[in-house]
Structure formats: structure tokens, C-alpha cells
XYZ file of C-alpha atoms in Angstrom:
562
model
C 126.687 102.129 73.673
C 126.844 101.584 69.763
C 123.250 101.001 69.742
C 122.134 103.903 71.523
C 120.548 106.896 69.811
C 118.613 109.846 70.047
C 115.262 107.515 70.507
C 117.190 105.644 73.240
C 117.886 108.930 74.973
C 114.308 110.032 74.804
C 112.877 107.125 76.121
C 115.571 107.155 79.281
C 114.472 110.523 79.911
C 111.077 109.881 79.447
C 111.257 106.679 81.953
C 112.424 108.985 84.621
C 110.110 112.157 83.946
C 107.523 109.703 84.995
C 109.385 108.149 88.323
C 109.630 111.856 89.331
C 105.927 112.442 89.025
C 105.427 109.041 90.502
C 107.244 110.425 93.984
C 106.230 113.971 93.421
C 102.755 114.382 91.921
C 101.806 117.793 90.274
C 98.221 118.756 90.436
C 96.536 121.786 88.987
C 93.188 122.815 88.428
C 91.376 123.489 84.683
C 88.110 124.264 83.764
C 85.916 121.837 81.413
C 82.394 122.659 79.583
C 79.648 120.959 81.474
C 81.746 119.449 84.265
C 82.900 123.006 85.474
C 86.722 123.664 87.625
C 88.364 120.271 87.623
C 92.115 119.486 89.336
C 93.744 116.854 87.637
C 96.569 115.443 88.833
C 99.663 113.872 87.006
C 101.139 110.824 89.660
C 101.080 106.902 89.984
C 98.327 106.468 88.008
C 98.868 108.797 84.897
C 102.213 109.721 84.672
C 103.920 106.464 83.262
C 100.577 106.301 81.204
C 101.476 109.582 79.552
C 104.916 108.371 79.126
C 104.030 105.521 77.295
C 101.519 107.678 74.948
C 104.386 110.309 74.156
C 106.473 107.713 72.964
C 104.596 106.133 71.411
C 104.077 109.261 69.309
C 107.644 109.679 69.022
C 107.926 106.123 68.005
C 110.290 105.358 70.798
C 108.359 102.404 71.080
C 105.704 100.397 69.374
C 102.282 97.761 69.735
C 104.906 94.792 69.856
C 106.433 96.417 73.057
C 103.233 97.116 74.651
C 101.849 93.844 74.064
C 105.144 92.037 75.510
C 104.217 94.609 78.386
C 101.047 93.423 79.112
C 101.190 89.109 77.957
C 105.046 89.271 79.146
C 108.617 87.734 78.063
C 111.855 85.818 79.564
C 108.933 83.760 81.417
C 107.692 86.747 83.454
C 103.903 87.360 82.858
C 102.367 90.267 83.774
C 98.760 88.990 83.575
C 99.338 86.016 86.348
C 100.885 88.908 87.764
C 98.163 90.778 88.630
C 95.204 87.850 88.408
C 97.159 86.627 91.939
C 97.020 90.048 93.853
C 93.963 91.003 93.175
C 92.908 87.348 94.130
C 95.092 87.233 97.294
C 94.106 90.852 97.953
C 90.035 89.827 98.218
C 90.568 87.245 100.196
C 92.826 88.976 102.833
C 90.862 92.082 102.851
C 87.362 90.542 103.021
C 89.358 88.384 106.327
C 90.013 91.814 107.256
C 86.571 93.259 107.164
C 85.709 89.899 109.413
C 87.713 91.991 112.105
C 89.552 89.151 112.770
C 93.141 91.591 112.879
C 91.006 93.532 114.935
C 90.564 90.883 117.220
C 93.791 89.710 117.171
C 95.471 93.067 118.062
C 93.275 93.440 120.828
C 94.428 89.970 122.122
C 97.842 91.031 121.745
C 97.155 94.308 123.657
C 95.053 92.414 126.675
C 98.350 90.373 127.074
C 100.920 93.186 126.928
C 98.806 95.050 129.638
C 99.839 98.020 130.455
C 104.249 97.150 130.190
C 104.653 99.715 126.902
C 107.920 98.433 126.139
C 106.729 94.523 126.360
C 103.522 95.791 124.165
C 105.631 97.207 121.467
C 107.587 94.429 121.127
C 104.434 92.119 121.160
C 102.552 94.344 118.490
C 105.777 93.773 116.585
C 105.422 90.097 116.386
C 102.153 90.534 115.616
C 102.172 92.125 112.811
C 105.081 90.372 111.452
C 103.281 87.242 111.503
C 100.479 87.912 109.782
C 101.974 89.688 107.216
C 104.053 86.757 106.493
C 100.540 85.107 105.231
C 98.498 88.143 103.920
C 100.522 90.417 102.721
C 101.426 93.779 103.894
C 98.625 95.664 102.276
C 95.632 94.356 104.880
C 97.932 95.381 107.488
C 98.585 98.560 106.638
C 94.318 98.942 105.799
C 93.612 97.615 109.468
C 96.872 97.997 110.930
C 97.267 101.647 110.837
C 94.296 102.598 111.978
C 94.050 101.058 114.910
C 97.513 102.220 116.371
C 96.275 105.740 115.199
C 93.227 104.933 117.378
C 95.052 103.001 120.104
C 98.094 105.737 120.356
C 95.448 108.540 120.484
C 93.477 106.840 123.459
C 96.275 105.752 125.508
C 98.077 109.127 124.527
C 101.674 107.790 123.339
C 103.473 110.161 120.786
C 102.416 107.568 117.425
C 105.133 107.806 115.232
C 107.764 105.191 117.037
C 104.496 102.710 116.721
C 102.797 103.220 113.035
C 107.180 103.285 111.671
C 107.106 99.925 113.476
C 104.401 98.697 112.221
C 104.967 100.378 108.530
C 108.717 97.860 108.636
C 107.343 94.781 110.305
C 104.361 94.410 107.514
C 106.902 95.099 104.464
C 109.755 93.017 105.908
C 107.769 90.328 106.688
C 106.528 90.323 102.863
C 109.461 88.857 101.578
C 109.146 85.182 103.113
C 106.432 83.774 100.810
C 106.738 84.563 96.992
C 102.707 85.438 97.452
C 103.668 88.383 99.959
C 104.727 90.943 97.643
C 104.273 91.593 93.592
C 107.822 91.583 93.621
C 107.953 88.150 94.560
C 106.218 86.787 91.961
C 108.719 88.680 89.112
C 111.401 87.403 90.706
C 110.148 83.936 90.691
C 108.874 84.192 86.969
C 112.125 85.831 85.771
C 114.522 83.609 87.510
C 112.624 80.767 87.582
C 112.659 80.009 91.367
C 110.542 77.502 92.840
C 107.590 78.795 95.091
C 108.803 76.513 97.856
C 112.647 77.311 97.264
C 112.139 81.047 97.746
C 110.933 80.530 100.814
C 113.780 78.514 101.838
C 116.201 81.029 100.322
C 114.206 84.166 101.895
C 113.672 82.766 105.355
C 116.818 83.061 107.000
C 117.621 86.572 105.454
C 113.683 87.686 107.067
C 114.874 86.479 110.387
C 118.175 88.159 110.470
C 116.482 91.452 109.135
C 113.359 91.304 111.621
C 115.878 91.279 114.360
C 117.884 94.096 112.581
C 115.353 95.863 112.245
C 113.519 95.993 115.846
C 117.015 96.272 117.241
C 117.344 99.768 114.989
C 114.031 100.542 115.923
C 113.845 99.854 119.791
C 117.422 102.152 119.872
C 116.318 104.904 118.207
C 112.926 105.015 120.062
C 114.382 104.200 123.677
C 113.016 107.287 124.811
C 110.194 107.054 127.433
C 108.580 109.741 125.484
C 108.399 107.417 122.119
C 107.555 104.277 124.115
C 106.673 104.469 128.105
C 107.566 102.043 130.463
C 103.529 102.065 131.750
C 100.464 102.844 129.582
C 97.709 104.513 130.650
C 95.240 101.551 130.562
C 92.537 100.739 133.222
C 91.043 97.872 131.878
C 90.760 94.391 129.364
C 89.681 95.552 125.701
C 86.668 93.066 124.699
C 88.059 91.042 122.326
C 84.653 89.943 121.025
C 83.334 92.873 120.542
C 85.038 93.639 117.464
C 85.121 89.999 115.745
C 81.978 91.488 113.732
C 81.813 87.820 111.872
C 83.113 84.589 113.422
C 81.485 82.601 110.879
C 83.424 84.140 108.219
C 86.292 84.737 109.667
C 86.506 80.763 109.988
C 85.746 80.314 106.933
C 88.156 82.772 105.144
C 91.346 81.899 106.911
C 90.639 78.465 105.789
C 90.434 78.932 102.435
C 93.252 81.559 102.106
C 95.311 78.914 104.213
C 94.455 76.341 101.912
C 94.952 78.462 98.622
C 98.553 79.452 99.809
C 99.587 75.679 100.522
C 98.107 74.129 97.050
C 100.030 77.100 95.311
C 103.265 76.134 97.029
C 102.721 72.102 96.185
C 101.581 72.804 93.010
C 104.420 75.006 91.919
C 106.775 71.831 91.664
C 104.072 70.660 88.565
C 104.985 74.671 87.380
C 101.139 75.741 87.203
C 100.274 79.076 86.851
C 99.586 80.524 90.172
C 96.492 82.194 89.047
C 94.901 79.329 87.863
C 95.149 78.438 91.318
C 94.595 81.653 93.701
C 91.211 82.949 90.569
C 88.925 80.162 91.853
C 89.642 80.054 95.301
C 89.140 84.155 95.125
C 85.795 83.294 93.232
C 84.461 80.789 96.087
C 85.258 83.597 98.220
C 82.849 85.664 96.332
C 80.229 83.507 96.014
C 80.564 82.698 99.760
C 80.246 86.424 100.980
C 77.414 86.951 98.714
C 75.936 83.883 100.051
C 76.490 84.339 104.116
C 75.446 88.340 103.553
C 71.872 87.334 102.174
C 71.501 84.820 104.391
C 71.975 87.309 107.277
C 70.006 90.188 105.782
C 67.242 87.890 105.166
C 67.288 86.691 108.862
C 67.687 90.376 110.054
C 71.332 89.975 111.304
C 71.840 93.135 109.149
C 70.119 96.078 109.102
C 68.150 96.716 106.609
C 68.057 99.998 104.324
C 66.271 102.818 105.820
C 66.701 101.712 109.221
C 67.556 104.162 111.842
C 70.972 104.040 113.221
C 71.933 105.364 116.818
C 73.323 108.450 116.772
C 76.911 108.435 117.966
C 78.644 110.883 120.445
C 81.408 111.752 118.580
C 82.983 110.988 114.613
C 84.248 108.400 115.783
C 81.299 106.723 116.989
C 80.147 106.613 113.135
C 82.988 104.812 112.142
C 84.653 101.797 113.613
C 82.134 102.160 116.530
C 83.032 98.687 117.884
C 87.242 99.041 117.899
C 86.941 102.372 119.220
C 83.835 101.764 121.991
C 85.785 98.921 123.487
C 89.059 101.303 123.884
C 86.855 103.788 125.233
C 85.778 101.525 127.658
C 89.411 100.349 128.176
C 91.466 102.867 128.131
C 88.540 105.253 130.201
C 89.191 107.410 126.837
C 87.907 111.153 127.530
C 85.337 113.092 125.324
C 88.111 115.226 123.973
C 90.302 112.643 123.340
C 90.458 113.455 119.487
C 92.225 117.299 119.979
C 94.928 116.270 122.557
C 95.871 113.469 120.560
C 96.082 115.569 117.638
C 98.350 118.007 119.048
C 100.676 115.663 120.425
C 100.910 113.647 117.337
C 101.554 117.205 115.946
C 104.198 117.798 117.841
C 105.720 114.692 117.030
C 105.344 115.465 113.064
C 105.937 118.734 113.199
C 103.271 119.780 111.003
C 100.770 122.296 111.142
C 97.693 121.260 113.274
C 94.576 119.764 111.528
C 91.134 122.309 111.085
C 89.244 121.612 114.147
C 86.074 121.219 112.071
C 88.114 118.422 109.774
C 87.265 114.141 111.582
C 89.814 112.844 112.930
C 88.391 109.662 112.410
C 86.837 109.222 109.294
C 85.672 105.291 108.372
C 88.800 103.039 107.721
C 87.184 101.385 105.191
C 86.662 104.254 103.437
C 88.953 104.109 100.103
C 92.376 105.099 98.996
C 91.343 107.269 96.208
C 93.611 106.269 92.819
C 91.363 108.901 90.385
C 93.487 111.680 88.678
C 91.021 114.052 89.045
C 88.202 115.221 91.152
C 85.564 117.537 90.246
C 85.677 120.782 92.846
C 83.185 123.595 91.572
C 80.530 123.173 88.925
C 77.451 121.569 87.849
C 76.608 117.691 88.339
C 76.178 115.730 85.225
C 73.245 113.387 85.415
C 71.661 114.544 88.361
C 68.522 111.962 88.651
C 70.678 108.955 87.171
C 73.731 109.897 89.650
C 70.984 110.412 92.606
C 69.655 106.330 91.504
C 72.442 104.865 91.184
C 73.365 105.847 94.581
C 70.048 104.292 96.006
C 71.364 101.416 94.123
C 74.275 101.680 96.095
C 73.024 102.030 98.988
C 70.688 99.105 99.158
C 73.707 96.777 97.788
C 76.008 97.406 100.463
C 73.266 97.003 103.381
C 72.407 93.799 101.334
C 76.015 92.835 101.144
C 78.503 94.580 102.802
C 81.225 92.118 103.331
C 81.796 92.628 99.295
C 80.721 96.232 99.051
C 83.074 96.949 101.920
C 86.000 95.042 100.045
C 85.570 96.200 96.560
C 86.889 100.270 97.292
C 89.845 98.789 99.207
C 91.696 96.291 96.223
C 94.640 97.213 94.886
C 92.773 98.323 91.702
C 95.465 101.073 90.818
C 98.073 98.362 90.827
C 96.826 96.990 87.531
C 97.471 100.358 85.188
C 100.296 101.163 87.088
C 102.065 97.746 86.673
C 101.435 97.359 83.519
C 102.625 100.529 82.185
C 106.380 99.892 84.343
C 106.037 96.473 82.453
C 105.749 98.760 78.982
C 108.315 101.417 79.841
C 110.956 99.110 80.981
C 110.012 96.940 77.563
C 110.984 100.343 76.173
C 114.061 100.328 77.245
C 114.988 96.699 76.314
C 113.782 97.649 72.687
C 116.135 100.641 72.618
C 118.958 98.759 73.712
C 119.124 100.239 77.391
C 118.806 96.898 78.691
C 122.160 95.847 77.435
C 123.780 98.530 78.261
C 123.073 98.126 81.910
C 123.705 94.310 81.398
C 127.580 95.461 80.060
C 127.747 97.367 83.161
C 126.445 94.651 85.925
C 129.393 92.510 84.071
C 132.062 94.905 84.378
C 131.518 96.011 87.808
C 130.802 92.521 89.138
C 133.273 90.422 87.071
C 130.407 88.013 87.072
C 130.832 86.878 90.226
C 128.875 85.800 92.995
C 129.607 87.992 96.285
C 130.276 91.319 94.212
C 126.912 90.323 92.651
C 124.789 90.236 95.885
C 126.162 93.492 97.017
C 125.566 95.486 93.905
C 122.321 93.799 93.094
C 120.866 94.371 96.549
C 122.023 98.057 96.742
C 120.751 98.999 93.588
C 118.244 97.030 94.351
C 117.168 99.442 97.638
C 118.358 102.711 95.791
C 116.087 102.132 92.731
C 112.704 101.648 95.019
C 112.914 105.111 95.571
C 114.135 106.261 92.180
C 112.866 104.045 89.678
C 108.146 104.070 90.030
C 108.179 101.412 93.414
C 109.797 98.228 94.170
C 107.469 96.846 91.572
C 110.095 99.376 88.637
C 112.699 98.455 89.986
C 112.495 94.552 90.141
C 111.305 94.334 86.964
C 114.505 96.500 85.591
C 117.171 94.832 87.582
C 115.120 91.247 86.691
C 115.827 92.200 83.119
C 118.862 93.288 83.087
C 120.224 90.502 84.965
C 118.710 87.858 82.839
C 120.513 89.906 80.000
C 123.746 89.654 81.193
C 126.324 87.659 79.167
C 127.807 84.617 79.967
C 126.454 85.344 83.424
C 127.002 81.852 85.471
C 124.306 80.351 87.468
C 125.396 80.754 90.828
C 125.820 84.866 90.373
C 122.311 84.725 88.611
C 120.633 82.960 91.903
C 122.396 84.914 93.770
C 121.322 88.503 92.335
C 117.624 86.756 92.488
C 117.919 86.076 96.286
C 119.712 89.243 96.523
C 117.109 91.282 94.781
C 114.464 89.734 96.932
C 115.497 90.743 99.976
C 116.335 94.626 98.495
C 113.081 94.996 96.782
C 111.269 94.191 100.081
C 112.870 95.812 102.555
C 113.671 98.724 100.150
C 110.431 99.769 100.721
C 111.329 100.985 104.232
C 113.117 103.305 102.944
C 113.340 107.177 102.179
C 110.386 108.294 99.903
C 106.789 106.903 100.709
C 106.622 106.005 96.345
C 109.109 103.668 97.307
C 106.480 100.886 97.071
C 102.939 100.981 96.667
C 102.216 100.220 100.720
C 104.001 103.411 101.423
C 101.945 105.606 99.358
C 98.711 103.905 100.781
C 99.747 104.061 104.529
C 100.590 107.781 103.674
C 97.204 108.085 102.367
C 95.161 106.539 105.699
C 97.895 108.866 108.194
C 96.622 111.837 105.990
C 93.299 110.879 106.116
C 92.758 110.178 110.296
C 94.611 113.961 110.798
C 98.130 112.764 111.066
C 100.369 114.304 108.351
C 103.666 112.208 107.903
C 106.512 114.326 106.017
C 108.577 112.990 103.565
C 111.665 114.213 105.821
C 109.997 112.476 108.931
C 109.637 109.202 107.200
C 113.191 109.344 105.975
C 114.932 110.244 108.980
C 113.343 106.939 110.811
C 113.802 104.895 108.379
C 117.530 105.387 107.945
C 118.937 103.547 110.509
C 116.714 100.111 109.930
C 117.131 100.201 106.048
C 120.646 100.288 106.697
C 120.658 97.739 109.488
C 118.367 95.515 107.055
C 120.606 95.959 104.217
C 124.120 95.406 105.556
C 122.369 92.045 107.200
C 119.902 90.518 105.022
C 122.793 90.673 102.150
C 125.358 89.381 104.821
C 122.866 86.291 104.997
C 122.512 86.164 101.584
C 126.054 85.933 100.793
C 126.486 83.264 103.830
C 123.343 81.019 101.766
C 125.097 81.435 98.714
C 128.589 80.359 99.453
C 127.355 77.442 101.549
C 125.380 76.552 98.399
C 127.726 77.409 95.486
């Protein structure tokens, strides 16, 4: 603690000022000339930014530390970071917009019939399989909508399905290094192989996929969470909502190829974005290719044409999912209000304004702004009112890209970065070494104590420390800082931390990773208001399930190995 001083206590504090207004955002309105009553809101987007400006002014920290932030150190760079998730992320989410998850959930519902109990356990699977290859982000875009959608036609209380689902997609995220940002830091900062971590992560995934639909099928054995029989009359049209085979074809080829070149080429140690950038870009070039082709055959409509008017919001929306359960499921006219107040009931929140859709579009996106403009005049008027025609004519021209573009993981970038910067902060004020003293007197540097500590920390700090993505990158450093650490107690706190920082995410505050606050966001936005007390209370029993068995595992690999 010699080294610590009244710099390295404000940039501690400082660091954790902006965690709290990561999980709790403030918002409040002010008024600005020309632009009128704005709210602006201080959360995962600005708050670590105004950290990092404060101290800067305070000269806590410096342009060395901000640059290390952003090019990286101790082999972890930031950049390749984020160059591979947004590349990953446009080819999964453009798959998505195929409706090829869609598709494949309506398969998996067709051969669960109407045996609840078999069809939870089959949605399970599903959606632990193909987050394993694309991540849990396009599952919770496509994912949770259509259990909001399927729950509300079939009228099953939701919440025992979407906390499934909300598990299965960020457990299943820890098997390839690719699933989860978190991954990748590990693998940069420990300097794992690609193809090892996958053979270190896959037996811990197996033992906490089991944990965790064990905790989850006890705590909702009710009939009232999941019924014995559904209320389904017919076969949902499988077809009907695979909008484009032709690309769907084509996109899980390429993604499939991209993912096995950057596991082979990871032995030669090649940057993964030089691998995932151009296989993202051939994407691109694809979509824009296939979408002109159809508009200029007429397989799209064309701007200005008339669209059928729909029955109901949701008609407007994801007219072919929710037609086909309609047709299915023999889904009344007022489906939309009892739904809502059952899934009320089961939230115990105050019922949605009538007037409010229950279903607006799911590809409608996560808004990341920190402010929105609520009363005032419009700046621009004619050039706003243009570049909307522009728009508009872009994304009937090509909407597989236009439809894509609102829904990747922009905010990741800023927000990343800056927990990059802040914990550089605290290396360069000497917190970093502290905490590496600590790790070596509590674990004696050795291996089993390691695990344990490591992976609790490891789930405790996803809630406390701005996402899994904060807390990796702290515990990363601090355990590559520790002296005369050996190398089987360094492996070890990388496997250790892998498993933690994934399934730490199913955990107790939705800020615990960046999935949580975005399937928070689509729940809010289709009427169904999660609280933070609701989403802990569930959670508790499979986080500690996970935890106890994925580091059990762990410890098994590691004394096997070591």
C-alpha cells in the first residue's frame, strides 16, 4: 500500500461512481437553446466516459493510459477486441434477420407438440446450441421475442421460459472463445489457444447446462410456470417464417467457415480480426448484392407501395411469426390484454397503458443514446424530413443491412474501451498491485484456492464492477500481476475466470453483462416489465448451482492436468 495516495484513492472511487451509474442510471431533464427540454441520462454509455474525463482533469491519469486503453498491453488488445464482435455480431444478426432461429424454434415447437414440460426442455436445447455458435446476443434479439409472443398465445405465465432462455444463451457462451467478449480477454491475457479453451471450457459448460436446467426445472415445477399440456391446436408453418432461404444458406456457411479458420489459424497466432473483418465484409457485399437483385426482380416491395393493413399491432410487426401462431395456437383477437395481465401477475408490476403496443417490431433497436429530445423545436426540419426519404428508400432497397445495422452491438465499442482506460487507471496508480499482493496472500499461490477465489470474485464483480466485460479485464490484470505466480495457478484462474465471467452474467443485476441490459430492454419494450428483485430471486438458485459445479469441474481439469 506504499504506493498508494490520494490520486490512487480518487481514481478507486471514481472507478466505482461509474459501476454504480452503470447498474443504476440517473436521468434528468434540462433545457437547451434551440433544441428545447432535453433528458439526458448518465449510464453504460456516459458514465465511465465522464469518469475518465474527471480524471483526467485531476490528473489521475494521463494520454499514455488512454492510449494503452484503446491499442492494449500484457498481449490483450482492445482493438481485435472489438473488430471480432462487431464482425461476428453482423454475421449472426443478418442470419438472424434470414429468420432462420425463427424457423428453427418453430421446428422445435412442432416436435414438442403440445407436452409443456418436454417443450421446455426442448426449447432449452435449442437455444443452447445455437448459442454455442452465435453468441448469446442474436438469441436474446430473436429469442426473446418469440417466447414473449409464443407464451402470450399459448397463455403460459412467461417468466419460467424467457429466465430459461436468458441462462441457456449466456451459459452456452462460454464454449468457444468467439461466444463472449470475455473470451477473447481471457485468451489474449493468458495466452490460451483458441482450440485449447474450448477443450478446457467444454466439460465445465456441460456440467453447468445440466446444473443449471436441474435448478431451473425445480424451481419452476409448478404446473402454473410450466403445464403438463399446452393449449395448441395445430402445426406452426415452419416455412412461413424462413423469409430468405437463399441467405440463410449462404450465411451459416460462411459464419461456419469463419469460426473454423479462426480456430486452425490460432495455432499460427493470427489476429482473429484479420480473420472474422473480411469474412464480415463478404457478408456485406453479399446482402447488398442478393437485396438488389431481389428489388430489381420485384421480390421486394418497392417504396411507396401499399402495404395491407393489419388487424392488430402485431400484424405490423413480425406479421409472419405471429400469423402462423395465430393460426396455430387458434390465438384470439384479444390475445394481447390477457396475456398482459397474466404476465403481470407474474411480475408483479403495474399493468401496461392500454393504448401502449404490446408488440412493437423486434427489429426495432436497443436505444444506447444518452439523451432524447422530449419537448421543443426540430432542428433542420427539411434536411431531417430528406434524409428520412433517404432512409426510407435504402431500407426497401436493402433491408437485410438496414435491418442489421440498428441491432450491432455499437454501444459495446465506447463502453469497452473506456473499462479498458479506467482499469489502465488503476494499474498506473498502483491498484493493480495491490490486488495482486492480495490474490497471493489469500491463495498462497496455489492452484485449488486459486480457482475458488478467482471464480467467485469472478461472479461477484459482474455485478459490481461495469459487466463481465470490467470485471475480466480487472481480475485478467491483476492475475497476470501477481508475483512469482506459477503456471499451473495462472491457467487455472484463466479457466476459472472463464467459466465465472460467463455464467456470472446470470446473476443478480441485469448490468451484470451487456445481454442482460439488452434482454431487459426488448421485455420493457413488448409490455413486460422485469424487476431487478424478480430477476434476482430466479437467478439465485442456478448461479449458485453453476458456480459450485462449473468450478468443481474446473478444479477436477486442473488437477488431472497439473
Amino acid at each position: 500500500m506504499s504506493n498508494i495516495d490520494r490520486f490512487s484513492i480518487v481514481t478507486l472511487i471514481f472507478f466505482f461512481i461509474s459501476t454504480i451509474f452503470v447498474i443504476h442510471p440517473y436521468s434528468f431533464h434540462v433545457r437547451l437553446p434551440w433544441i428545447g427540454r432535453t433528458r439526458l441520462t448518465i449510464g453504460l454509455m456516459t458514465a465511465p466516459i465522464i469518469a475518465i474525463a474527471i480524471l483526467w482533469a485531476a490528473q489521475c491519469l494521463g494520454p499514455t493510459q488512454i492510449r494503452d486503453g484503446i491499442v492494449g498491453t500484457d498481449s490483450i488488445k482492445p482493438y481485435n477486441i472489438l473488430i471480432l464482435f462487431i464482425s461476428l455480431a453482423y454475421m449472426a444478426i443478418t442470419l438472424d434477420v434470414t429468420g432462420i432461429l425463427q424457423a428453427a424454434a418453430f421446428w422445435v415447437s412442432n416436435k414438442g407438440g403440445d407436452n409443456g414440460r418436454k417443450l421446455y426442455f426442448y426449447f432449452y436445447l435449442l437455444l443452447t446450441g445455437i448459442s454455442m455458435v452465435v453468441g448469446n446476443d442474436p438469441v436474446i434479439l430473436s429469442g426473446t421475442a418469440f417466447l414473449v409472443y409464443y407464451t402470450a398465445a399459448t397463455n403460459l405465465e412467461p417468466i419460467a421460459w424467457l429466465i430459461s432462455e436468458f441462462a441457456a444463451a449466456n451459459t452456452a457462451s462460454m464454449v468457444l472463445f468467439v461466444g463472449n467478449p470475455t473470451n477473447v480477454v481471457i485468451c489474449e491475457g493468458f495466452q490460451v489457444n483458441n482450440a485449447a479453451f474450448t477443450a478446457y471450457t467444454i466439460l465445465p459448460f456441460l456440467a453447468c447446462s445440466i446444473a443449471c436446467f436441474a435448478a431451473l426445472a425445480f424451481q419452476f415445477r409448478d404446473s402454473k410456470h410450466v403445464p403438463p399440456k399446452l393449449n395448441i391446436t395445430g402445426q406452426l408453418d415452419v416455412r412461413a417464417v424462413l423469409r430468405d432461404p437463399v441467405s440463410a444458406c449462404f450465411g451459416s456457411l460462411l459464419l461456419g467457415t469463419c469460426l473454423v479458420l479462426v480456430i486452425v489459424l490460432s495455432f499460427l497466432h493470427v489476429d482473429v480480426w484479420k480473420i472474422t473483418l473480411p469474412f464480415a465484409g463478404a457478408k456485406f457485399i453479399f446482402d447488398l448484392s442478393w437485396d438488389h437483385y431481389r428489388f430489381k426482380t420485384g421480390r421486394l416491395h418497392h417504396p411507396g407501395e401499399e402495404k395491407h393493413e393489419a388487424e392488430d399491432p402485431a400484424e405490423d410487426t413480425d406479421e409472419p411469426m405471429v400469423s402462423a401462431l395465430k393460426r396455430a395456437m387458434s390465438m384470439p383477437n384479444d390475445m394481447e390484454q390477457s396475456a398482459i395481465s397474466s404476465l403481470t401477475a407474474v411480475t408483479r408490476s403495474e399493468q401496461p397503458n392500454k393504448s401502449e403496443k404490446t408488440f412493437p417490431h423486434l427489429s426495432s433497436p436497443v436505444s444506447t443514446s444518452s439523451t432524447s429530445v422530449s419537448t421543443g423545436p426540430r432542428l433542420f426540419p427539411k434536411q431531417r424530413e430528406r434524409f428520412h426519404d433517404i432512409h426510407r428508400a435504402l431500407s426497401a432497397h436493402f433491408p437485410t443491412f438496414f435491418t442489421a445495422l440498428p441491432r450491432l452491438p455499437f454501444g459495446l465499442i465506447p463502453f469497452a474501451f473506456s473499462q479498458f482506460i479506467l482499469i489502465e487507471a488503476l494499474s498506473h496508480q498502483g491498484w493493480i498491485d495491490v490486488f495482486a499482493s492480495w490474490l497471493v496472500k489469500a491463495t498462497h499461490r496455489q492452484m485449488i484456492p486459486t480457482i475458488w477465489i478467482i471464480g467467485v470474485l469472478g461472479v461477484i464483480l459482474c455485478n459490481i464492477a461495469g459487466t463481465n466485460i470490467g470485471a475480466t479485464i480487472l481480475l485478467t490484470k491483476v492475475v497476470r500481476a501477481a508475483p512469482d505466480f506459477p503456471v499451473s495457478s495462472t491457467r487455472a484462474a484463466a479457466i476459472a475466470l472463464a467459466v465465472a465471467s460467463n455464467v456470472g452474467a446470470v446473476s443478480f443485476t441485469f448490468s451484470a453483462s451487456l445481454a442482460g441490459l439488452l434482454w431487459k430492454t426488448i421485455l420493457g419494450d413488448k409490455g413486460i416489465p422485469i424487476k431487478q428483485t424478480t430477476f434476482a430471486f430466479w437467478n439465485l438458485l442456478p448461479i449458485l448451482m453453476m458456480t459450485g459445479v462449473g468450478l468443481a469441474i474446473v478444479t477436477a481439469e486442473m488437477k488431472v492436468l497439473y
